[in-house]
Amino acid sequence: MRARGRGWALSIALMELSSHRTSNPVMAATARQVIAEVLEGARESQAVPWVTGDASGPGSGRTRRRRR
């Protein structure tokens, strides 16, 4: 799954989880499963460095410089 698709799926699943957490447990469980799968896919593809534990992710205060 590409990063853009993962981002879309994650955003929808987070909204669904927020909306259905108490009112619809089945939908909330589905949203949790989607979130888990999206994050696992990101870890496997290493498309999102901060998910894999790389210290230079957002909020770390460190940036990578590109060599020329």
XYZ file of N, CA, C and O in Angstrom, residues 11-53:
172
model
N -6.794 8.036 8.226
C -7.649 9.163 8.598
C -9.107 8.736 8.697
O -9.810 9.130 9.639
N -9.579 7.919 7.775
C -10.966 7.441 7.814
C -11.186 6.561 9.035
O -12.180 6.708 9.757
N -10.249 5.645 9.294
C -10.397 4.738 10.431
C -10.384 5.495 11.755
O -11.143 5.161 12.674
N -9.554 6.524 11.875
C -9.531 7.313 13.105
C -10.849 8.063 13.315
O -11.355 8.141 14.443
N -11.409 8.593 12.236
C -12.701 9.272 12.352
C -13.804 8.287 12.734
O -14.657 8.587 13.574
N -13.784 7.109 12.122
C -14.787 6.091 12.437
C -14.661 5.633 13.884
O -15.661 5.462 14.575
N -13.450 5.425 14.334
C -13.246 5.011 15.726
C -13.762 6.087 16.682
O -14.449 5.779 17.660
N -13.468 7.328 16.377
C -13.930 8.430 17.214
C -15.454 8.491 17.257
O -16.053 8.707 18.309
N -16.087 8.288 16.118
C -17.541 8.387 16.032
C -18.268 7.199 16.653
O -19.346 7.356 17.205
N -17.695 6.008 16.538
C -18.414 4.785 16.900
C -17.861 4.067 18.125
O -18.258 2.938 18.397
N -16.964 4.689 18.849
C -16.321 4.026 19.988
C -17.333 3.437 20.962
O -17.182 2.307 21.407
N -18.365 4.186 21.305
C -19.345 3.692 22.280
C -20.667 3.285 21.647
O -21.358 2.417 22.165
N -21.018 3.874 20.521
C -22.330 3.617 19.924
C -22.383 2.356 19.063
O -23.446 1.757 18.922
N -21.274 1.959 18.471
C -21.278 0.810 17.563
C -19.969 0.034 17.742
O -18.997 0.260 17.021
N -19.945 -0.913 18.670
C -18.702 -1.630 18.975
C -18.129 -2.416 17.798
O -16.919 -2.558 17.679
N -18.991 -2.905 16.915
C -18.499 -3.663 15.758
C -17.725 -2.747 14.814
O -16.633 -3.090 14.351
N -18.283 -1.576 14.537
C -17.592 -0.613 13.670
C -16.308 -0.126 14.315
O -15.285 0.051 13.634
N -16.325 0.092 15.626
C -15.116 0.517 16.333
C -14.034 -0.551 16.252
O -12.857 -0.231 16.052
N -14.421 -1.808 16.377
C -13.450 -2.904 16.271
C -12.856 -2.973 14.866
O -11.656 -3.203 14.699
N -13.693 -2.752 13.859
C -13.199 -2.737 12.471
C -12.212 -1.596 12.281
O -11.157 -1.770 11.661
N -12.530 -0.437 12.817
C -11.634 0.722 12.705
C -10.301 0.438 13.397
O -9.237 0.759 12.867
N -10.351 -0.183 14.574
C -9.105 -0.536 15.282
C -8.255 -1.501 14.457
O -7.037 -1.384 14.405
N -8.912 -2.455 13.807
C -8.195 -3.421 12.974
C -7.525 -2.727 11.788
O -6.368 -2.998 11.460
N -8.249 -1.809 11.158
C -7.680 -1.058 10.023
C -6.478 -0.249 10.483
O -5.429 -0.238 9.824
N -6.603 0.419 11.627
C -5.492 1.213 12.153
C -4.279 0.334 12.399
O -3.157 0.680 12.015
N -4.488 -0.823 13.010
C -3.378 -1.744 13.284
C -2.712 -2.208 11.988
O -1.480 -2.255 11.894
N -3.515 -2.533 10.987
C -2.960 -2.996 9.709
C -2.205 -1.891 8.981
O -1.153 -2.141 8.387
N -2.723 -0.674 9.020
C -2.040 0.445 8.367
C -0.694 0.698 9.040
O 0.329 0.865 8.366
N -0.666 0.712 10.364
C 0.596 0.950 11.065
C 1.584 -0.181 10.845
O 2.784 0.059 10.692
N 1.097 -1.406 10.796
C 1.987 -2.545 10.533
C 2.564 -2.449 9.117
O 3.743 -2.691 8.901
N 1.726 -2.064 8.154
C 2.206 -1.901 6.782
C 3.261 -0.809 6.685
O 4.229 -0.926 5.944
N 3.096 0.252 7.455
C 4.081 1.336 7.454
C 5.397 0.855 8.055
O 6.473 1.201 7.576
N 5.315 0.062 9.112
C 6.548 -0.472 9.715
C 7.283 -1.368 8.733
O 8.496 -1.308 8.620
N 6.535 -2.219 8.042
C 7.157 -3.156 7.097
C 7.793 -2.441 5.920
O 8.859 -2.811 5.470
N 7.143 -1.407 5.413
C 7.682 -0.721 4.243
C 8.692 0.352 4.624
O 9.379 0.875 3.769
N 8.748 0.702 5.900
C 9.625 1.755 6.408
C 9.401 3.067 5.675
O 10.304 3.874 5.531
N 8.164 3.275 5.221
C 7.827 4.521 4.534
C 7.670 5.663 5.517
O 7.766 6.817 5.151
N 7.423 5.342 6.772
C 7.235 6.348 7.800
C 8.295 6.103 8.865
O 8.122 5.267 9.735
N 9.424 6.820 8.827
C 10.547 6.512 9.708
C 10.220 6.599 11.187
O 10.746 5.833 11.973
N 9.339 7.525 11.612
C 9.078 7.658 13.040
C 8.272 6.489 13.584
O 8.277 6.235 14.764
N 7.584 5.718 12.713
C 6.864 4.531 13.166
C 7.847 3.415 13.477
O 7.630 2.609 14.362
N 8.978 3.400 12.789
C 9.963 2.340 12.984
C 10.952 2.669 14.094
O 11.855 1.907 14.363
N 10.799 3.820 14.746
C 11.678 4.173 15.848
C 12.866 5.029 15.466
O 13.754 5.259 16.266
